[in-house]
Tab-separated table of C-alpha atoms and ligand atoms in Angstrom:
chain	number	residue	atom	x	y	z
A	1	MET	CA	63.842	93.711	92.136
A	2	ALA	CA	64.880	97.193	92.431
A	3	ASN	CA	64.989	98.425	88.863
A	4	LYS	CA	61.835	96.920	87.684
A	5	GLU	CA	60.952	98.229	84.245
A	6	LYS	CA	57.574	100.048	84.237
A	7	PRO	CA	55.331	97.761	82.217
A	8	SER	CA	52.988	99.424	79.718
A	9	SER	CA	50.380	98.212	77.494
A	10	GLU	CA	52.755	98.041	74.495
A	11	HIS	CA	53.759	94.579	73.501
A	12	GLU	CA	56.537	92.989	75.737
A	13	PRO	CA	57.768	89.405	75.372
A	14	GLY	CA	55.489	87.288	77.390
A	15	PHE	CA	57.104	85.775	80.665
A	16	VAL	CA	53.709	84.114	81.015
A	17	SER	CA	52.148	83.491	77.616
A	18	LEU	CA	48.707	82.197	76.900
A	19	LYS	CA	48.093	81.533	73.154
A	20	ASN	CA	44.621	80.693	71.733
A	21	LEU	CA	43.550	79.233	75.028
A	22	ASP	CA	40.098	77.727	75.203
A	23	LYS	CA	38.405	75.985	78.107
A	24	SER	CA	34.938	74.452	77.908
A	25	PHE	CA	32.915	72.811	80.577
A	26	GLY	CA	30.346	70.768	78.639
A	27	ASP	CA	28.388	73.479	76.753
A	28	ILE	CA	29.990	76.463	78.587
A	29	ASN	CA	32.901	78.304	77.011
A	30	ALA	CA	34.483	79.621	80.113
A	31	VAL	CA	37.515	80.865	78.224
A	32	ALA	CA	37.353	81.552	74.541
A	33	ASN	CA	40.540	81.826	72.278
A	34	LEU	CA	42.288	83.883	74.867
A	35	ASN	CA	45.668	85.521	74.141
A	36	LEU	CA	47.719	87.107	76.932
A	37	ASP	CA	51.298	88.042	77.663
A	38	VAL	CA	52.345	88.924	81.180
A	39	ALA	CA	55.851	90.506	81.737
A	40	GLN	CA	58.269	89.373	84.239
A	41	GLY	CA	58.065	91.217	87.597
A	42	GLU	CA	54.686	92.541	86.801
A	43	PHE	CA	51.836	92.954	89.098
A	44	PHE	CA	49.084	91.815	86.633
A	45	SER	CA	45.344	91.681	87.441
A	46	MET	CA	42.529	89.854	85.868
A	47	LEU	CA	39.388	91.914	86.682
A	48	GLY	CA	35.787	91.053	85.745
A	49	PRO	CA	32.320	90.191	86.938
A	50	SER	CA	31.446	86.781	88.443
A	51	GLY	CA	31.537	84.078	85.722
A	52	SER	CA	33.723	86.052	83.347
A	53	GLY	CA	36.405	83.312	83.192
A	54	LYS	CA	39.181	84.961	85.247
A	55	THR	CA	39.483	82.108	87.865
A	56	THR	CA	39.427	79.453	85.180
A	57	VAL	CA	42.416	81.317	83.431
A	58	LEU	CA	44.272	81.350	86.780
A	59	ARG	CA	43.619	77.530	87.256
A	60	LEU	CA	44.703	76.828	83.810
A	61	ILE	CA	48.023	78.563	84.550
A	62	ALA	CA	48.355	76.677	87.835
A	63	GLY	CA	47.487	73.360	86.028
A	64	PHE	CA	44.372	72.733	88.099
A	65	GLU	CA	42.397	72.767	84.820
A	66	THR	CA	43.472	71.324	81.482
A	67	ALA	CA	42.995	73.511	78.454
A	68	THR	CA	40.592	72.348	75.786
A	69	ALA	CA	42.821	74.011	73.249
A	70	GLY	CA	45.818	76.402	73.189
A	71	SER	CA	49.133	76.622	74.941
A	72	ILE	CA	50.612	78.086	78.187
A	73	THR	CA	54.292	78.984	78.412
A	74	ILE	CA	56.211	80.269	81.592
A	75	ASP	CA	59.577	81.753	81.143
A	76	GLY	CA	59.820	80.184	77.722
A	77	GLU	CA	58.918	76.688	78.776
A	78	ASP	CA	55.637	75.081	77.415
A	79	VAL	CA	53.948	73.855	80.446
A	80	THR	CA	50.439	73.183	78.828
A	81	ASN	CA	50.610	69.510	79.722
A	82	PHE	CA	52.560	69.738	83.043
A	83	ALA	CA	51.143	68.695	86.379
A	84	PRO	CA	50.604	71.561	88.842
A	85	PHE	CA	53.641	70.453	90.955
A	86	ASP	CA	55.895	70.563	88.008
A	87	ARG	CA	55.127	74.159	87.150
A	88	THR	CA	57.107	76.966	88.843
A	89	VAL	CA	54.031	78.698	90.132
A	90	ASN	CA	52.306	78.681	93.432
A	91	THR	CA	48.803	79.722	94.283
A	92	VAL	CA	47.316	81.741	97.162
A	93	PHE	CA	43.581	81.204	97.738
A	94	GLN	CA	40.992	83.327	99.390
A	95	ASP	CA	40.431	80.655	102.171
A	96	TYR	CA	44.181	80.471	103.051
A	97	ALA	CA	44.312	76.671	102.975
A	98	LEU	CA	46.658	76.404	105.983
A	99	PHE	CA	46.982	73.133	107.949
A	100	PRO	CA	45.149	73.772	111.257
A	101	HIS	CA	47.215	71.366	113.330
A	102	MET	CA	50.607	72.607	112.386
A	103	SER	CA	52.357	75.796	113.709
A	104	ILE	CA	52.898	78.796	111.394
A	105	GLN	CA	56.601	77.808	111.035
A	106	ASP	CA	55.692	74.238	110.108
A	107	ASN	CA	53.096	75.443	107.687
A	108	VAL	CA	55.558	77.721	105.823
A	109	GLU	CA	58.205	74.744	105.899
A	110	TYR	CA	55.749	72.216	104.399
A	111	GLY	CA	56.483	72.733	100.733
A	112	LEU	CA	60.240	72.749	101.263
A	113	ARG	CA	60.000	69.442	103.277
A	114	ALA	CA	58.106	67.941	100.287
A	115	LYS	CA	61.028	69.055	98.123
A	116	LYS	CA	63.383	67.277	100.430
A	117	VAL	CA	65.203	70.495	101.541
A	118	SER	CA	67.315	69.853	104.661
A	119	LYS	CA	65.933	70.762	108.134
A	120	PRO	CA	68.309	73.605	108.926
A	121	GLU	CA	67.991	75.164	105.471
A	122	ARG	CA	64.117	75.042	105.364
A	123	SER	CA	64.022	76.333	108.887
A	124	GLN	CA	66.030	79.250	107.871
A	125	LEU	CA	64.110	79.891	104.672
A	126	ALA	CA	60.804	79.632	106.380
A	127	SER	CA	61.861	82.207	109.145
A	128	GLU	CA	63.074	84.579	106.398
A	129	SER	CA	59.734	84.215	104.666
A	130	ILE	CA	57.700	84.743	107.812
A	131	GLU	CA	59.919	87.799	108.528
A	132	SER	CA	59.181	89.164	105.112
A	133	VAL	CA	55.436	89.323	106.000
A	134	LYS	CA	56.394	90.717	109.442
A	135	LEU	CA	54.990	87.947	111.665
A	136	SER	CA	58.111	86.407	113.140
A	137	HIS	CA	56.675	86.968	116.548
A	138	LEU	CA	53.812	84.499	115.852
A	139	ALA	CA	55.806	81.753	114.313
A	140	THR	CA	55.066	79.207	117.047
A	141	ARG	CA	51.302	79.742	116.940
A	142	LYS	CA	48.737	77.727	115.190
A	143	PRO	CA	46.499	79.123	112.358
A	144	HIS	CA	43.421	79.519	114.525
A	145	GLN	CA	45.359	81.873	116.920
A	146	LEU	CA	45.720	84.359	114.137
A	147	SER	CA	43.409	87.001	112.700
A	148	GLY	CA	42.166	86.705	109.105
A	149	GLY	CA	44.858	89.306	107.817
A	150	GLN	CA	47.516	87.418	109.596
A	151	ARG	CA	46.440	84.097	108.088
A	152	GLN	CA	46.531	85.561	104.723
A	153	ARG	CA	50.109	86.865	105.295
A	154	ILE	CA	51.188	83.355	106.370
A	155	ALA	CA	49.528	81.922	103.296
A	156	LEU	CA	51.663	84.335	101.273
A	157	ALA	CA	54.764	83.530	103.190
A	158	ARG	CA	54.078	79.805	102.522
A	159	ALA	CA	53.847	80.436	98.820
A	160	LEU	CA	56.799	82.934	98.619
A	161	VAL	CA	59.148	80.496	100.224
A	162	MET	CA	58.998	78.247	97.258
A	163	ARG	CA	60.513	81.145	95.255
A	164	PRO	CA	57.908	80.532	92.401
A	165	LYS	CA	58.452	82.244	88.974
A	166	VAL	CA	54.870	83.321	89.184
A	167	LEU	CA	52.548	83.738	92.186
A	168	LEU	CA	48.806	83.201	91.335
A	169	LEU	CA	46.428	84.998	93.656
A	170	ASP	CA	42.781	84.069	93.671
A	171	GLU	CA	40.723	86.836	95.282
A	172	PRO	CA	43.155	86.442	98.337
A	173	LEU	CA	41.579	89.487	100.030
A	174	GLY	CA	37.937	88.649	99.529
A	175	ALA	CA	37.324	87.495	103.071
A	176	LEU	CA	38.756	90.597	104.824
A	177	ASP	CA	36.924	93.500	106.048
A	178	LYS	CA	37.464	96.882	104.298
A	179	GLN	CA	40.195	98.392	106.546
A	180	LEU	CA	42.241	95.124	106.593
A	181	ARG	CA	41.730	94.632	102.926
A	182	GLU	CA	43.271	98.082	102.251
A	183	GLU	CA	46.292	97.343	104.630
A	184	MET	CA	46.847	94.022	102.757
A	185	GLN	CA	46.743	95.714	99.403
A	186	SER	CA	49.712	97.901	100.237
A	187	GLU	CA	51.316	95.038	102.043
A	188	LEU	CA	50.960	92.770	98.947
A	189	LYS	CA	52.286	95.481	96.751
A	190	ARG	CA	55.392	95.935	99.010
A	191	ILE	CA	55.986	92.152	99.014
A	192	GLN	CA	55.652	91.998	95.289
A	193	ARG	CA	58.088	94.914	94.794
A	194	GLU	CA	60.599	93.507	97.156
A	195	SER	CA	60.428	90.001	95.835
A	196	GLY	CA	60.327	90.892	92.182
A	197	ILE	CA	58.008	87.808	91.643
A	198	THR	CA	55.494	88.099	88.858
A	199	PHE	CA	52.117	88.326	90.486
A	200	ILE	CA	48.830	87.396	88.674
A	201	PHE	CA	45.921	88.559	90.838
A	202	VAL	CA	42.240	87.760	90.248
A	203	THR	CA	39.670	90.149	91.631
A	204	HIS	CA	36.082	91.441	90.924
A	205	ASP	CA	36.787	94.624	92.737
A	206	GLN	CA	37.784	97.406	90.344
A	207	ASP	CA	39.234	99.873	92.979
A	208	GLU	CA	41.480	97.009	94.202
A	209	ALA	CA	42.716	96.237	90.635
A	210	MET	CA	43.318	99.813	89.906
A	211	ARG	CA	45.243	100.472	93.198
A	212	MET	CA	47.570	97.472	92.937
A	213	SER	CA	48.173	96.595	89.309
A	214	ASP	CA	50.775	97.594	86.710
A	215	ARG	CA	48.348	96.429	84.196
A	216	ILE	CA	44.823	95.013	84.176
A	217	ALA	CA	42.931	92.696	81.859
A	218	VAL	CA	39.232	93.308	82.035
A	219	PHE	CA	37.284	90.135	81.468
A	220	ASN	CA	33.822	89.742	80.053
A	221	MET	CA	32.307	86.307	79.027
A	222	GLY	CA	35.483	84.430	78.713
A	223	LYS	CA	37.307	87.111	76.711
A	224	ILE	CA	39.488	90.107	77.458
A	225	GLU	CA	37.546	93.305	76.634
A	226	GLN	CA	40.550	95.441	77.176
A	227	LEU	CA	44.141	95.260	78.533
A	228	GLY	CA	46.133	98.245	79.737
A	229	THR	CA	47.477	100.228	82.604
A	230	PRO	CA	44.854	101.280	85.226
A	231	GLN	CA	44.971	104.787	83.730
A	232	GLU	CA	44.493	103.539	80.236
A	233	VAL	CA	41.464	101.337	80.961
A	234	TYR	CA	39.949	103.950	83.181
A	235	GLU	CA	40.522	107.020	80.970
A	236	SER	CA	40.133	105.430	77.568
A	237	PRO	CA	37.742	102.566	77.779
A	238	GLU	CA	37.344	100.885	74.389
A	239	THR	CA	33.975	99.271	75.070
A	240	ALA	CA	30.842	100.284	76.807
A	241	PHE	CA	31.295	97.306	79.145
A	242	VAL	CA	34.764	98.594	80.223
A	243	ALA	CA	33.454	102.116	80.712
A	244	GLY	CA	30.567	100.801	82.892
A	245	PHE	CA	32.607	98.189	84.869
A	246	LEU	CA	35.413	100.528	85.942
A	247	GLY	CA	33.821	103.413	87.844
A	248	SER	CA	30.708	105.414	86.803
A	249	SER	CA	30.096	106.603	83.260
A	250	ASN	CA	27.778	108.754	81.312
A	251	LEU	CA	27.566	106.637	78.185
A	252	LEU	CA	25.422	108.258	75.383
A	253	GLU	CA	24.861	107.694	71.672
A	254	GLY	CA	22.320	108.621	68.928
A	255	ASP	CA	20.037	111.643	69.477
A	256	LYS	CA	21.014	112.075	73.084
A	257	ALA	CA	24.827	112.271	72.284
A	258	GLN	CA	23.998	114.675	69.364
A	259	ALA	CA	21.934	116.929	71.645
A	260	LEU	CA	24.758	117.249	74.242
A	261	PHE	CA	28.097	116.627	72.431
A	262	GLY	CA	27.293	117.127	68.724
A	263	VAL	CA	28.110	113.559	67.756
A	264	SER	CA	25.904	110.546	67.245
A	265	ASP	CA	28.518	107.750	67.941
A	266	LEU	CA	28.806	106.206	71.292
A	267	VAL	CA	30.714	108.459	73.801
A	268	ASN	CA	31.473	108.603	77.401
A	269	ILE	CA	32.202	111.376	79.943
A	270	ARG	CA	33.170	110.430	83.464
A	271	PRO	CA	30.832	112.012	86.166
A	272	GLU	CA	33.754	113.728	87.870
A	273	ARG	CA	34.361	115.661	84.595
A	274	VAL	CA	30.885	117.108	84.730
A	275	THR	CA	30.592	120.208	86.901
A	276	LEU	CA	27.450	122.131	88.001
A	277	SER	CA	26.801	125.756	88.787
A	278	GLY	CA	23.646	127.361	89.799
A	279	ALA	CA	21.523	128.676	86.965
A	280	GLY	CA	22.062	132.471	86.507
A	281	THR	CA	25.447	132.469	88.386
A	282	HIS	CA	28.687	133.115	86.533
A	283	HIS	CA	30.170	130.110	84.863
A	284	ASP	CA	33.248	129.239	82.842
A	285	THR	CA	32.502	130.160	79.242
A	286	SER	CA	35.502	127.915	78.002
A	287	HIS	CA	33.404	124.938	78.847
A	288	GLU	CA	30.515	123.358	76.997
A	289	SER	CA	27.305	123.719	79.010
A	290	ILE	CA	23.583	123.016	79.042
A	291	PRO	CA	20.851	124.140	81.254
A	292	ALA	CA	19.456	121.260	83.502
A	293	ILE	CA	17.250	120.438	86.445
A	294	VAL	CA	18.665	118.463	89.465
A	295	LYS	CA	16.733	115.139	89.722
A	296	ASP	CA	18.641	113.450	92.473
A	297	VAL	CA	21.404	114.089	94.912
A	298	SER	CA	23.224	111.405	96.858
A	299	TYR	CA	25.844	112.210	99.722
A	300	ILE	CA	28.476	109.445	99.447
A	301	GLY	CA	31.027	110.664	102.094
A	302	SER	CA	34.048	111.891	100.117
A	303	SER	CA	31.852	112.986	97.314
A	304	THR	CA	28.275	113.877	96.354
A	305	MET	CA	26.672	112.460	93.235
A	306	TYR	CA	23.987	114.467	91.222
A	307	ILE	CA	21.632	113.329	88.465
A	308	VAL	CA	20.592	116.073	86.330
A	309	GLU	CA	18.248	116.307	83.316
A	310	SER	CA	18.625	118.594	80.336
A	311	GLU	CA	15.620	120.288	78.780
A	312	GLY	CA	15.674	117.790	76.018
A	313	GLY	CA	15.298	115.025	78.696
A	314	VAL	CA	18.924	113.757	78.570
A	315	ARG	CA	20.275	112.596	81.974
A	316	LEU	CA	23.921	113.107	83.162
A	317	THR	CA	25.501	112.194	86.305
A	318	ALA	CA	27.992	114.668	87.978
A	319	LEU	CA	30.322	113.905	90.913
A	320	ARG	CA	31.872	116.448	93.128
A	321	LEU	CA	34.523	116.102	95.804
A	322	ASN	CA	33.208	117.279	99.007
A	323	GLN	CA	36.588	118.683	100.191
A	324	GLU	CA	36.299	121.399	97.702
A	325	LEU	CA	33.194	122.934	99.404
A	326	PRO	CA	33.433	126.161	101.259
A	327	ALA	CA	32.022	126.037	104.778
A	328	ASP	CA	29.031	128.196	103.926
A	329	TYR	CA	28.079	126.185	100.866
A	330	VAL	CA	24.355	125.483	100.265
A	331	ASP	CA	24.004	122.278	98.204
A	332	PHE	CA	21.745	121.807	95.272
A	333	ALA	CA	18.468	119.985	95.785
A	334	PRO	CA	16.187	118.147	93.531
A	335	GLY	CA	14.293	120.498	91.357
A	336	ASP	CA	16.956	123.274	91.372
A	337	LYS	CA	17.957	124.831	88.068
A	338	VAL	CA	21.634	124.399	87.265
A	339	VAL	CA	24.118	124.523	84.444
A	340	ALA	CA	26.027	121.341	83.626
A	341	MET	CA	29.433	122.032	82.263
A	342	TRP	CA	32.304	119.982	80.959
A	343	GLN	CA	35.363	120.334	78.579
A	344	LYS	CA	35.088	118.802	75.055
A	345	SER	CA	38.339	117.047	75.537
A	346	HIS	CA	36.868	114.887	78.283
A	347	VAL	CA	34.193	113.471	76.048
A	348	ALA	CA	35.745	110.155	74.933
A	349	ALA	CA	34.708	108.191	71.965
A	350	ILE	CA	34.143	104.460	72.576
A	351	PRO	CA	35.884	102.814	69.646
A	352	ASN	CA	34.125	99.382	69.950
A	353	ASN	CA	30.638	101.130	69.852
A	354	GLN	CA	28.193	98.344	69.728
A	355	ARG	CA	24.832	99.907	70.278
A	356	LEU	CA	23.636	100.153	73.829
A	357	THR	CA	19.855	100.188	73.467
A	358	PRO	CA	17.490	100.997	70.552
A	359	GLU	CA	16.886	104.457	72.078
A	360	GLY	CA	20.809	104.879	72.636
A	361	SER	CA	20.352	105.724	76.291
A	362	ASN	CA	22.243	104.811	79.338
A	363	PRO	CA	21.653	101.099	80.183
B	1	LIG	P1	34.071	84.379	90.122
B	1	LIG	O1	34.386	85.699	90.356
B	1	LIG	O2	32.516	84.125	90.467
B	1	LIG	O3	34.828	83.345	90.597
B	1	LIG	P2	35.063	84.006	87.335
B	1	LIG	O4	35.123	85.178	86.498
B	1	LIG	O5	36.270	83.682	88.054
B	1	LIG	O6	33.867	84.133	88.472
B	1	LIG	P3	34.945	81.313	86.392
B	1	LIG	O7	34.989	80.737	87.858
B	1	LIG	O8	36.277	81.264	85.736
B	1	LIG	O9	34.538	82.895	86.490
B	1	LIG	O10	33.777	80.660	85.630
B	1	LIG	C1	33.658	80.978	84.219
B	1	LIG	C2	32.494	80.116	83.821
B	1	LIG	O11	32.823	78.775	83.713
B	1	LIG	C3	31.174	80.337	84.602
B	1	LIG	O12	30.103	80.183	83.725
B	1	LIG	C4	31.250	78.995	85.454
B	1	LIG	O13	29.843	78.609	85.930
B	1	LIG	C5	31.936	78.039	84.526
B	1	LIG	N1	32.591	77.048	85.229
B	1	LIG	C6	33.836	77.254	85.984
B	1	LIG	N2	34.357	76.109	86.619
B	1	LIG	C7	33.382	75.134	86.098
B	1	LIG	C8	33.333	73.688	86.435
B	1	LIG	N3	34.273	73.046	87.181
B	1	LIG	N4	32.347	73.003	85.932
B	1	LIG	C9	31.456	73.639	85.092
B	1	LIG	N5	31.341	74.975	84.852
B	1	LIG	C10	32.423	75.784	85.382
């Protein structure tokens, strides 16, 4: 779909619409009164820690689980009580679920055969689908003769050949190593863009969700904590959970927030917004600043992370990109006196400011 509208967190009519959805397993409320609208052609991610309910929501959309209450509509049709094969959705799983005894071509044709599509037509459609994931040269092989990344592409081709209205992806890259995973992330985005199919993607990896998604729903304990574009959920987290789950944070409230930022409500500043300069050296007076002592330094490749402590005992994390360093730079070490600086505009209030701890410190 060439002219895909850019989704935003503003309300749009739901192509996939979940209303007041509940799912209990005995005493466990895996999904609690969930409302969610996914737009057509959107790359939508459900992100959250293990057990937060995202896979259950995916399985409810696929029809592998039955809702305890609520409704699911896809493209205007109420599918709440439809069997999985009557829904215009397909699912791609982490473990590929390919048939080991069949060739790649036959694996991809399988769903079409079940739908009684004629041999010449299904052969052509499967070839096109294998072509779309760039594996035509391997069509006669069996799954065990492919790498993990290639198998995952074939699992995708097998789902895409059915032209589903919605493709559900359950941690599809979870079994791949980092490099292959990153390659497949851009591959998945390309395929989604070119096919125009609505993708609903489950992951617990925040970088992956940020990199790929038009919008992200951040799950916690069976509920959506926040829904928005990657930039919205990262830059303007509405809860302490979201601020802590997406990237690193300096979450402060009460006396500690008062000491640094002049407010006592819960606030957050991202570590990359806190800069350090040596005590006694010239520093930017347009910034807020406090004297501090370096407590810890961690070199993490592309960046270095510092924990510093103010005279009043408030700890802040600062992150600096290593590419900015001059060749003769001498790094800070634990015990060094520094000035920690930030811009006031980067201190973000957390609107849903349930208290963190009785002392109001970082958890
Ligand atoms: P993960 O990333 O580990 O897959 P998740 O966010 O996808 O986690 P779910 O798998 O949806 O979480 O699980 C949500 C809750 O429901 C968990 O407490 C889980 O133990 C429970 N649960 C899920 N499926 C079942 C089941 N078939 N029977 C009982 N409890 C279940």
